[in-house]
Backbone as JSON, one array per atom type, in Angstrom:
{
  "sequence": "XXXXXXXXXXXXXXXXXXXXXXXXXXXXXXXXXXXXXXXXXXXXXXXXXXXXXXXXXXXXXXXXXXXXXXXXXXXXXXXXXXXXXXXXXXXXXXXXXXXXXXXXXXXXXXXXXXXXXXXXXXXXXXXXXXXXXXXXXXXXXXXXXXXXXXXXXXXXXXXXXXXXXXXXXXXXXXXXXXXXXXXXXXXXXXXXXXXXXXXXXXXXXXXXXXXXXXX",
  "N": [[-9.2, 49.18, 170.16], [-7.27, 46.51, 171.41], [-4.83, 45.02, 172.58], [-3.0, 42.41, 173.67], [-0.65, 40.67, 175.84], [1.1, 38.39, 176.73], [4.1, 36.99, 178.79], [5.4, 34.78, 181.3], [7.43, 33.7, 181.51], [9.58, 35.46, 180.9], [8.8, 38.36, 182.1], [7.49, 37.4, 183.86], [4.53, 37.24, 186.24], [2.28, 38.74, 185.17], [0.43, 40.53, 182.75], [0.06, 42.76, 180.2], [-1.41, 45.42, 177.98], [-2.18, 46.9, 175.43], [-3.86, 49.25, 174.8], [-3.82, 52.42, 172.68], [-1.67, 54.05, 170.43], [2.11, 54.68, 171.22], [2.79, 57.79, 172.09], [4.31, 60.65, 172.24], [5.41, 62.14, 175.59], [5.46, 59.86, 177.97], [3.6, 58.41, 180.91], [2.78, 57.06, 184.12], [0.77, 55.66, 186.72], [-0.09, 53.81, 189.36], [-2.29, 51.97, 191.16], [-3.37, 49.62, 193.51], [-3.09, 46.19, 191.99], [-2.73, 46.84, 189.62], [-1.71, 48.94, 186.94], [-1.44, 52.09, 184.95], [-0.78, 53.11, 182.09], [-0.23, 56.38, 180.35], [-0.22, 59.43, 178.3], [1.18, 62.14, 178.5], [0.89, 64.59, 177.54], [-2.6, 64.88, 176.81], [-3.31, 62.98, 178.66], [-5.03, 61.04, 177.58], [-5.09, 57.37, 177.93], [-2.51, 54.86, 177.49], [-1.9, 52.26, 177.79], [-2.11, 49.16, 179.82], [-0.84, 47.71, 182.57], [-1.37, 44.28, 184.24], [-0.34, 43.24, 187.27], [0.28, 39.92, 189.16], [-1.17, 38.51, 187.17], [-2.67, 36.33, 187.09], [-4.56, 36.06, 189.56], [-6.51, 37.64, 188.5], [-7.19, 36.6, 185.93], [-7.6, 33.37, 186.31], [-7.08, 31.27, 184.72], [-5.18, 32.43, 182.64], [-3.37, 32.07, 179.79], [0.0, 31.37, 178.07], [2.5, 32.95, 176.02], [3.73, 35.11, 174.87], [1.83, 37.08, 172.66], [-1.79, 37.08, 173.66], [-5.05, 36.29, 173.35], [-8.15, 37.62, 174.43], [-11.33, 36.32, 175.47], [-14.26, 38.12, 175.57], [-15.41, 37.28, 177.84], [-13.13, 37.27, 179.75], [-12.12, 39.99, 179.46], [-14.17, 41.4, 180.2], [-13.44, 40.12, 183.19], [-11.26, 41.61, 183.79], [-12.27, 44.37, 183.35], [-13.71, 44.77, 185.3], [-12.0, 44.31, 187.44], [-10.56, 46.87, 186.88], [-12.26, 48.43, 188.15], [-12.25, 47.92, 190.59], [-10.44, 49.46, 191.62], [-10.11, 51.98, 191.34], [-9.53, 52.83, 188.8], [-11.44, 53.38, 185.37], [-13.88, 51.41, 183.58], [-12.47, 50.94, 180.73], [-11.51, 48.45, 178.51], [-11.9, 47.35, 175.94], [-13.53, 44.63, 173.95], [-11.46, 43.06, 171.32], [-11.73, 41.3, 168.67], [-11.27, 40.84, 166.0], [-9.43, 39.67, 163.42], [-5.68, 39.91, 162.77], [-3.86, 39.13, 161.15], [-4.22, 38.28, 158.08], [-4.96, 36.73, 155.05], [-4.23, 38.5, 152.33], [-4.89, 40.16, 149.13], [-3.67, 41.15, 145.92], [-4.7, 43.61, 144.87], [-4.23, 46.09, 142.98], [-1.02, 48.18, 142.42], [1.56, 50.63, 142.34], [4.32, 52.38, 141.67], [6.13, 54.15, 143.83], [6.73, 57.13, 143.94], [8.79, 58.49, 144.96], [10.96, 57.06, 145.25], [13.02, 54.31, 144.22], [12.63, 51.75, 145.03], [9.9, 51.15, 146.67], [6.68, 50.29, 146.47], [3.63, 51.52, 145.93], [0.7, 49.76, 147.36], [-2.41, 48.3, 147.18], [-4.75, 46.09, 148.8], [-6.94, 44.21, 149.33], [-8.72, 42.84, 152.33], [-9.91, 41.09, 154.63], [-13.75, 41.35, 155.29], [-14.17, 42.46, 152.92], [-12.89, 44.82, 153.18], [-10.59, 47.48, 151.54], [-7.15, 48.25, 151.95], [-4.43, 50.67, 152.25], [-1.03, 50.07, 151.32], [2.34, 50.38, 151.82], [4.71, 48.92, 150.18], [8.06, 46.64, 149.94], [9.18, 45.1, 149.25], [10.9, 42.84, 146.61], [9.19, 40.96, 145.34], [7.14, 41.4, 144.68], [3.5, 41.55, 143.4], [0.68, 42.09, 141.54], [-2.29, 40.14, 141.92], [-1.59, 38.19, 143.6], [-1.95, 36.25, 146.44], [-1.52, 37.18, 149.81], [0.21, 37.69, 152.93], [-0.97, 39.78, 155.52], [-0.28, 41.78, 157.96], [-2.19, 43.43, 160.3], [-2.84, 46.99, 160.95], [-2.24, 46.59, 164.46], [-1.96, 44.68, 164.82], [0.72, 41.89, 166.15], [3.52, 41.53, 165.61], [5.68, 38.69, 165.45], [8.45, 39.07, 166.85], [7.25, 40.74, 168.94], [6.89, 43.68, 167.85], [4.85, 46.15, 167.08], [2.12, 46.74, 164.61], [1.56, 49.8, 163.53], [-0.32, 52.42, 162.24], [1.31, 54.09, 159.59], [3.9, 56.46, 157.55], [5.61, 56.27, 154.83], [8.55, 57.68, 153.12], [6.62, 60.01, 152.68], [3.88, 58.95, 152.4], [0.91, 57.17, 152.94], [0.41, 54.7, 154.99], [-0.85, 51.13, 155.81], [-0.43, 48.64, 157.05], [1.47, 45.56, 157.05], [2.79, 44.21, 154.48], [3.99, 40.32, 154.96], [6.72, 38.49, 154.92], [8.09, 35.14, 155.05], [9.61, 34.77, 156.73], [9.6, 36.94, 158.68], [7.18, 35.65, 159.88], [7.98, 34.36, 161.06], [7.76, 31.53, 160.39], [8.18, 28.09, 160.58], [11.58, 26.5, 159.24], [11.49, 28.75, 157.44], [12.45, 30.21, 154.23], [15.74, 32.49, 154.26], [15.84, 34.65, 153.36], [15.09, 37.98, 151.44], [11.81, 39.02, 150.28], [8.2, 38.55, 149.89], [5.53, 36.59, 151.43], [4.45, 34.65, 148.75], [0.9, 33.1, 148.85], [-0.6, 29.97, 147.9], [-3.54, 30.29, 146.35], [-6.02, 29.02, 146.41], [-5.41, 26.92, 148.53], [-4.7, 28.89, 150.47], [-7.64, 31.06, 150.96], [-8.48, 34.64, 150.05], [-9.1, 37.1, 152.71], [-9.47, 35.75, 154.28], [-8.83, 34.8, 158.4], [-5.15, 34.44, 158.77], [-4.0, 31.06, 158.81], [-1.79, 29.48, 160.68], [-0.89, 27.22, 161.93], [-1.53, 25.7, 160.43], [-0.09, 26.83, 158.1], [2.6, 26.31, 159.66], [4.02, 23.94, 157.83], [4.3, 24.69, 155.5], [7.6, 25.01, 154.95], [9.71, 22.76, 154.45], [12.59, 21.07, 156.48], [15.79, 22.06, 155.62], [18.11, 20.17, 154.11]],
  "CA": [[-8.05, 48.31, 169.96], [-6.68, 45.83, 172.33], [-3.59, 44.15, 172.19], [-2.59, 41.98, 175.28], [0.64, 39.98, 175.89], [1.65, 37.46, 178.45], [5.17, 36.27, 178.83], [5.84, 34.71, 182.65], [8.98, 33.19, 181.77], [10.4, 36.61, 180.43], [8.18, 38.99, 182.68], [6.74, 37.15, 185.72], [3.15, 37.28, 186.1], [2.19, 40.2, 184.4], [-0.28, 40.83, 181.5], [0.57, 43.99, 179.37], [-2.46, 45.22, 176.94], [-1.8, 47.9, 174.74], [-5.29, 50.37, 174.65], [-3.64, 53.29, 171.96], [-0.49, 54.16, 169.9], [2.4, 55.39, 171.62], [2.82, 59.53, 171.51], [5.31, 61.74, 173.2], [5.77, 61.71, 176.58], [4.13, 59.08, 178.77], [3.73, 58.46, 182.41], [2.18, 56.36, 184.74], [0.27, 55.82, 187.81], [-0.02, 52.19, 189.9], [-3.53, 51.57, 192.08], [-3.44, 48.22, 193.75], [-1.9, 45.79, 191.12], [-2.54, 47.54, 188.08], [-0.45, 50.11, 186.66], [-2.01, 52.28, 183.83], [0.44, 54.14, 181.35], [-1.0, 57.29, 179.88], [0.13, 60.4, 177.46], [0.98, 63.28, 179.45], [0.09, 65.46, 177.28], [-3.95, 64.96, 176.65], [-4.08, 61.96, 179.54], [-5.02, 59.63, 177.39], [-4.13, 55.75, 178.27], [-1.99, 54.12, 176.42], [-2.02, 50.81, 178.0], [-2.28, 48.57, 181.62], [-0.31, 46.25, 183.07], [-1.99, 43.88, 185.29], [0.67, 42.64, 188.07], [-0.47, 39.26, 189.32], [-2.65, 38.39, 186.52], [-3.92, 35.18, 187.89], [-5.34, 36.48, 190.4], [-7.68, 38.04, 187.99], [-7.37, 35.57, 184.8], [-6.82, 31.95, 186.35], [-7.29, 30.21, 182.97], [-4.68, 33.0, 181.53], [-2.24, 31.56, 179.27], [0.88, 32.35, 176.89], [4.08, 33.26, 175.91], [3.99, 36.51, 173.48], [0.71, 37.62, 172.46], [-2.25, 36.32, 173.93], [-5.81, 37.04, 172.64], [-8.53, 37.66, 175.27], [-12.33, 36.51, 175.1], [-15.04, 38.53, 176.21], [-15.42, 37.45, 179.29], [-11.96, 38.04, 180.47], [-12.14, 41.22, 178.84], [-15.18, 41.48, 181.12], [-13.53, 40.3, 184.56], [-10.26, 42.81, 183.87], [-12.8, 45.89, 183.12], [-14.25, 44.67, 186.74], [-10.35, 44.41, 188.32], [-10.19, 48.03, 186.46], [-12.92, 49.58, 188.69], [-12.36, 47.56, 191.36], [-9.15, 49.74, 191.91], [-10.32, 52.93, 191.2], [-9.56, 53.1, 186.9], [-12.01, 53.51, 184.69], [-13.14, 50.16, 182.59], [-11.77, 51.02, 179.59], [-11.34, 47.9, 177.59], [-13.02, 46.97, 175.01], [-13.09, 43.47, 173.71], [-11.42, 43.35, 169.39], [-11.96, 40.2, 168.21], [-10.8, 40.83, 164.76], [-8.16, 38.63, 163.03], [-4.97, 40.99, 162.83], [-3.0, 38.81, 160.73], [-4.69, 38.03, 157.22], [-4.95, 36.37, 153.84], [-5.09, 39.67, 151.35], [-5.77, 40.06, 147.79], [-3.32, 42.4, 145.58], [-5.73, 44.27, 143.55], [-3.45, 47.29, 142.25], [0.16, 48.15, 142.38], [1.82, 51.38, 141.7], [5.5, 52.61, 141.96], [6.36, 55.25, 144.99], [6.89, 58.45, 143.51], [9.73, 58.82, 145.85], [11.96, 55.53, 146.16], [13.63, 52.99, 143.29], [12.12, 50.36, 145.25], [9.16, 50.91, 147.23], [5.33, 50.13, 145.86], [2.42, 51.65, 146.7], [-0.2, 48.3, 146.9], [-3.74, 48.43, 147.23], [-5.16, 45.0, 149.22], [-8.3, 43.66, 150.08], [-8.56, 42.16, 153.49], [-11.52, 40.11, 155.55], [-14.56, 42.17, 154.96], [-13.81, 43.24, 151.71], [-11.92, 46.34, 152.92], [-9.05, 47.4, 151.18], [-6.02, 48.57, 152.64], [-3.35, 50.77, 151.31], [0.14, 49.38, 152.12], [3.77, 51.01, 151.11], [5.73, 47.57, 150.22], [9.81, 47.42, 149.07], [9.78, 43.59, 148.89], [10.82, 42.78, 144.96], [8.95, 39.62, 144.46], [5.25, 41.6, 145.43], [3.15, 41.47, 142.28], [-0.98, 42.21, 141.71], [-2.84, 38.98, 141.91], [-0.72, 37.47, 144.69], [-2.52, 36.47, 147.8], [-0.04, 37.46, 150.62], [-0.05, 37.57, 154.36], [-1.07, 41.29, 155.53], [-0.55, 42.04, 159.06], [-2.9, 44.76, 159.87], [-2.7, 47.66, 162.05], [-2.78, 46.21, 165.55], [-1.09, 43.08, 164.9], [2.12, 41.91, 167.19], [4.67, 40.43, 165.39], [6.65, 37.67, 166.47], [9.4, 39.88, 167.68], [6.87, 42.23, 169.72], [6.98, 44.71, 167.58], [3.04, 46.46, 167.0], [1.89, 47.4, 163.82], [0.86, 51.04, 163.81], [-0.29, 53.65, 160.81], [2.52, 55.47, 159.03], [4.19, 56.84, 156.36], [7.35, 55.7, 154.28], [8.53, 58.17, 151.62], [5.35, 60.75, 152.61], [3.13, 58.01, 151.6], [0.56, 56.58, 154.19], [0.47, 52.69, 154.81], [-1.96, 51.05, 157.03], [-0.26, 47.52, 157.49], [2.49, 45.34, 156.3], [2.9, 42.84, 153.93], [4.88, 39.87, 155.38], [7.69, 37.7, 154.81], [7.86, 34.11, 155.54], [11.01, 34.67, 158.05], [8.8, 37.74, 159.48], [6.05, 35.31, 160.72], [8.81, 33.05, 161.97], [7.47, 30.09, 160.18], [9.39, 26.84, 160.68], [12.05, 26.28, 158.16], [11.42, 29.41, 156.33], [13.94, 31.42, 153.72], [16.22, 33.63, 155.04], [15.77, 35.76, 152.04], [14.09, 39.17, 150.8], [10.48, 39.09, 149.52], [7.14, 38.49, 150.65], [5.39, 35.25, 151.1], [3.31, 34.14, 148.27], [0.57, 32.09, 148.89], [-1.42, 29.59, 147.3], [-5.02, 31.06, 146.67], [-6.67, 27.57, 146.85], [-4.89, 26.87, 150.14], [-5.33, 29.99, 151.48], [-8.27, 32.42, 150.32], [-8.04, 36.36, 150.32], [-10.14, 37.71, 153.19], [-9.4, 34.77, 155.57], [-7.59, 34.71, 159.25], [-4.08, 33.33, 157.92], [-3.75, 30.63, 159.5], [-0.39, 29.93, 161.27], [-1.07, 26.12, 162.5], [-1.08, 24.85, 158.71], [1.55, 27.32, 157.25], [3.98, 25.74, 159.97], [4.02, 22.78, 157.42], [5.01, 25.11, 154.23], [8.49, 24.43, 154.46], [10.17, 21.46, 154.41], [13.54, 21.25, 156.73], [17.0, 22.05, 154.85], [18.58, 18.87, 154.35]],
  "C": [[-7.62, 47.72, 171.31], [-5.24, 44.51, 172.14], [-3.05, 43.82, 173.45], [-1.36, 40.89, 175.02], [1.16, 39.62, 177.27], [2.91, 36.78, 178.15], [5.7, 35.57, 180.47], [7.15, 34.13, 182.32], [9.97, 34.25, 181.62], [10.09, 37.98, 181.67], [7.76, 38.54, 183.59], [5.23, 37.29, 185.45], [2.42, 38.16, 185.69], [1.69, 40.75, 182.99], [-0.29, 42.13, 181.33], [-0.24, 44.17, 178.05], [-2.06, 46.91, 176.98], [-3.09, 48.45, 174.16], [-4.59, 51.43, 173.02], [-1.89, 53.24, 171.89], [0.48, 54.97, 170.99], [2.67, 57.0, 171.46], [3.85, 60.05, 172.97], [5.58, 61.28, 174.62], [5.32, 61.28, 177.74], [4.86, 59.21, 180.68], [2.65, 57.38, 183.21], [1.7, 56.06, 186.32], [-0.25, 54.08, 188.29], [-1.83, 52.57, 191.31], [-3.31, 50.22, 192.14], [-2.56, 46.97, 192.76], [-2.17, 45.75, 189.75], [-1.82, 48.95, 187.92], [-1.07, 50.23, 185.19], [-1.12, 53.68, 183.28], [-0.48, 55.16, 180.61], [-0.16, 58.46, 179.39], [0.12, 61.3, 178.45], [0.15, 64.54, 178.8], [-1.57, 66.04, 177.24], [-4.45, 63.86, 178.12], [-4.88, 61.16, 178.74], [-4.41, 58.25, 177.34], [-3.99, 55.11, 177.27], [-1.87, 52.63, 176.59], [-2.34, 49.93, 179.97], [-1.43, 47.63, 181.48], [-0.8, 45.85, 184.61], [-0.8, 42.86, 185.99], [-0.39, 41.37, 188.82], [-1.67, 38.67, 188.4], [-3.62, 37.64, 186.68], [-4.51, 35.32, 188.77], [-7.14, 36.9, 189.82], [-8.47, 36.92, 186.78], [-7.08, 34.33, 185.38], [-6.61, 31.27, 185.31], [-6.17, 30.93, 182.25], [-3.24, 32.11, 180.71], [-1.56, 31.71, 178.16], [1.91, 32.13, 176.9], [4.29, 34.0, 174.67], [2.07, 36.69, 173.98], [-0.73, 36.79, 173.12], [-4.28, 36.7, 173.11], [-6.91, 36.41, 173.86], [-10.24, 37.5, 174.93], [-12.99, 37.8, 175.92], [-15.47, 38.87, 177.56], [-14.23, 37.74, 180.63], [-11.54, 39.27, 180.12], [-13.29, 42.02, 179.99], [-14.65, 41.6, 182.81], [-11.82, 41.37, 184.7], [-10.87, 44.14, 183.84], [-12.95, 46.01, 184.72], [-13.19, 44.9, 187.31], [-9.88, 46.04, 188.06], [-10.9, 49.49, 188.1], [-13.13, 49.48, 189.95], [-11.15, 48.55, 192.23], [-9.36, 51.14, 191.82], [-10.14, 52.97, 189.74], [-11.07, 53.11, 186.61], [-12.13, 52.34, 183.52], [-13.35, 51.09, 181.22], [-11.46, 50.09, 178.25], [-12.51, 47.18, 176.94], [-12.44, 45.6, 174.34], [-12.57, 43.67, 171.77], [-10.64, 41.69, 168.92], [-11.41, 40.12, 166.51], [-9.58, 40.17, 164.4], [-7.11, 39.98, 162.84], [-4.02, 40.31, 161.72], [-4.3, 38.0, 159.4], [-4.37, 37.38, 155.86], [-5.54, 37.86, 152.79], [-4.8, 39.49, 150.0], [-5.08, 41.07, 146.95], [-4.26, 42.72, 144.65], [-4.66, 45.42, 142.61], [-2.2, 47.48, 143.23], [1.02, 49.64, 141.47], [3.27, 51.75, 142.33], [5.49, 53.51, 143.47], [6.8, 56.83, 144.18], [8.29, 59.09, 143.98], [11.09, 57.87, 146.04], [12.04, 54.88, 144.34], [12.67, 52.15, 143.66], [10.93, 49.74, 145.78], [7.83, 51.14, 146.39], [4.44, 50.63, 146.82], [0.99, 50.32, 146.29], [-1.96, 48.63, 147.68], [-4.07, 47.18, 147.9], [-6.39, 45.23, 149.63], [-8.57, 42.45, 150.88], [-10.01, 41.18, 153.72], [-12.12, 41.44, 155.46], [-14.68, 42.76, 153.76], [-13.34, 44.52, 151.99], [-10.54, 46.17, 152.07], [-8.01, 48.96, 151.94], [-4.73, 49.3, 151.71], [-2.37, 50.35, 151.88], [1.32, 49.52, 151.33], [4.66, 49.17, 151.01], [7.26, 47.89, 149.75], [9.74, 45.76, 148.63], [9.89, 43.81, 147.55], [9.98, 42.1, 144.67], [6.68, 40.09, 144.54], [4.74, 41.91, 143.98], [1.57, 41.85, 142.18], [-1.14, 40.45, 141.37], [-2.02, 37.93, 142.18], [-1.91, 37.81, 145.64], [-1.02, 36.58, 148.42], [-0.93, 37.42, 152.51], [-0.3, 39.15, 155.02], [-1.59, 41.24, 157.27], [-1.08, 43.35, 159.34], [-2.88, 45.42, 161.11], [-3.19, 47.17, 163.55], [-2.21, 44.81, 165.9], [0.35, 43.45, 165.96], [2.91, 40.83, 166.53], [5.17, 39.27, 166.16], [7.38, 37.94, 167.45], [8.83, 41.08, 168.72], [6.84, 43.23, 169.28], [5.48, 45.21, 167.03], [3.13, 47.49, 165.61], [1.2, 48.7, 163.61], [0.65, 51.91, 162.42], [1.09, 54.36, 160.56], [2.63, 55.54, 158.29], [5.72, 56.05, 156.14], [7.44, 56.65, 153.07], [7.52, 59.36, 152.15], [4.41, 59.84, 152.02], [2.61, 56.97, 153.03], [0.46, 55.26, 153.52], [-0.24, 52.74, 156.22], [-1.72, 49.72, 157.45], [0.78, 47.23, 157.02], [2.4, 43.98, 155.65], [4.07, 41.57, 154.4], [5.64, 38.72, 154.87], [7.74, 36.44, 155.77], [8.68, 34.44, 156.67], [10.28, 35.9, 158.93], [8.1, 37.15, 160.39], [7.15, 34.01, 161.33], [8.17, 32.09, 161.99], [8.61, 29.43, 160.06], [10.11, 27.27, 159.47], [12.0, 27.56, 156.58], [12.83, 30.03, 155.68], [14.32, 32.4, 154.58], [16.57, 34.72, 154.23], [14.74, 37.13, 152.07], [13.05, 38.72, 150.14], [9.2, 38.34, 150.76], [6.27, 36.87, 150.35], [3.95, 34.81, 149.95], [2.14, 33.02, 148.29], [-0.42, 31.63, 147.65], [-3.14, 29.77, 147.53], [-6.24, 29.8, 146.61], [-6.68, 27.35, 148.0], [-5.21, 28.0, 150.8], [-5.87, 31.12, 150.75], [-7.8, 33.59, 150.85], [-9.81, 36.55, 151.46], [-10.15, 36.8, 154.38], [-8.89, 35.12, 156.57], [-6.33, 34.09, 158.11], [-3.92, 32.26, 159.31], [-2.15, 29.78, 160.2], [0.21, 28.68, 162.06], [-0.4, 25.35, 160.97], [-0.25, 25.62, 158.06], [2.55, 26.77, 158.14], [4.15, 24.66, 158.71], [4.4, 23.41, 155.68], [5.92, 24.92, 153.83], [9.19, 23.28, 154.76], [11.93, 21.91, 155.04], [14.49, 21.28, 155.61], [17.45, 21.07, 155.01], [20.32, 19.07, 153.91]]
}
């Protein structure tokens, strides 16, 4: 997993890639101008921040999330070992934010309101996923941000439970993906399965254009 994020207007020059989930109680150690956060307990790294990033990325560019090819995945492993670290990153090319597929739909055992939903993502995997929205139904495509994704608001999708009941992503809400003009309502965004197949990236260029300003 790799999850990287550039903000210089908020942060300064400073790319921030998120290697593993957070756990208990972390700590960190700075070589030259990287700084690599790590679990105290086992020492495994939980993430880097590269100070100066242009130095390493000239081409880098952003403001939230940024998504990193290969080869700059390549000259940060090099900036890793150039410093004494260990390269460590691995390039994950995978779409994180999807067109999924409700196949099945069952109550929570535990909750009035929350569904346990079954989806099928890109690749034909399916995904289990605890939902509460009301309006979530089987044979709805929907938007399914999947473990690893970064919200709008920065916030990183990680495995958990709701209820005792594992979930492995989230189903999202138009006002979630902070599309233009969206509702400022409860429920999840249905899409059109013409317009957008199950198993696709979602794409996030042509849903700006879903809603139409309030007049």
């Amino acid at each position: 997993m790799l999850i990287s994020s550039y903000n210089p207007a908020q942060a300064g020059d400073v790319l921030m890639l998120v290697v593993n989930q957070d756990q208990g109680e972390q700590a960190y150690e700075q070589k030259g101008q990287v700084v690599r956060i790590y679990a105290v307990k086992d020492q495994a790294t939980l993430g880097f921040n590269f100070l100066e990033a242009k130095n390493v990325l000239p081409d880098l560019e952003g403001q939230g999330q940024v998504f990193l090819t290969a080869a700059q995945v390549a000259k940060l492993n090099e900036a890793l070992v150039a410093v004494g670290f260990e390269a460590e990153l691995v390039v994950d090319e995978e779409p994180k934010f999807v067109v999924g597929y409700v196949k099945e739909m069952t109550e929570h055992p535990d909750s009035d309101h929350l569904h346990i939903t079954k989806i099928e993502v890109d690749g034909q995997k399916e995904l289990q996923i605890v939902c509460g929205a009301p309006n979530i139904a089987v044979g709805q495509n929907v938007v399914v941000a999947k473990v690893g994704a970064m919200m709008p608001t920065g916030a990183i999708i990680w495995p958990g439970k709701l209820r005792g009941v594992e979930s492995f992503g989230m189903v999202c809400s138009a006002r979630e993906l902070h599309l233009p003009n969206a509702p400022q309502v409860r429920g999840i965004l249905e899409l059109d399965a013409t317009e957008y197949p199950a198993g696709r990236a979602f794409d996030f260029a042509k849903a700006a254009n879903l809603f139409t300003p309030a007049q």
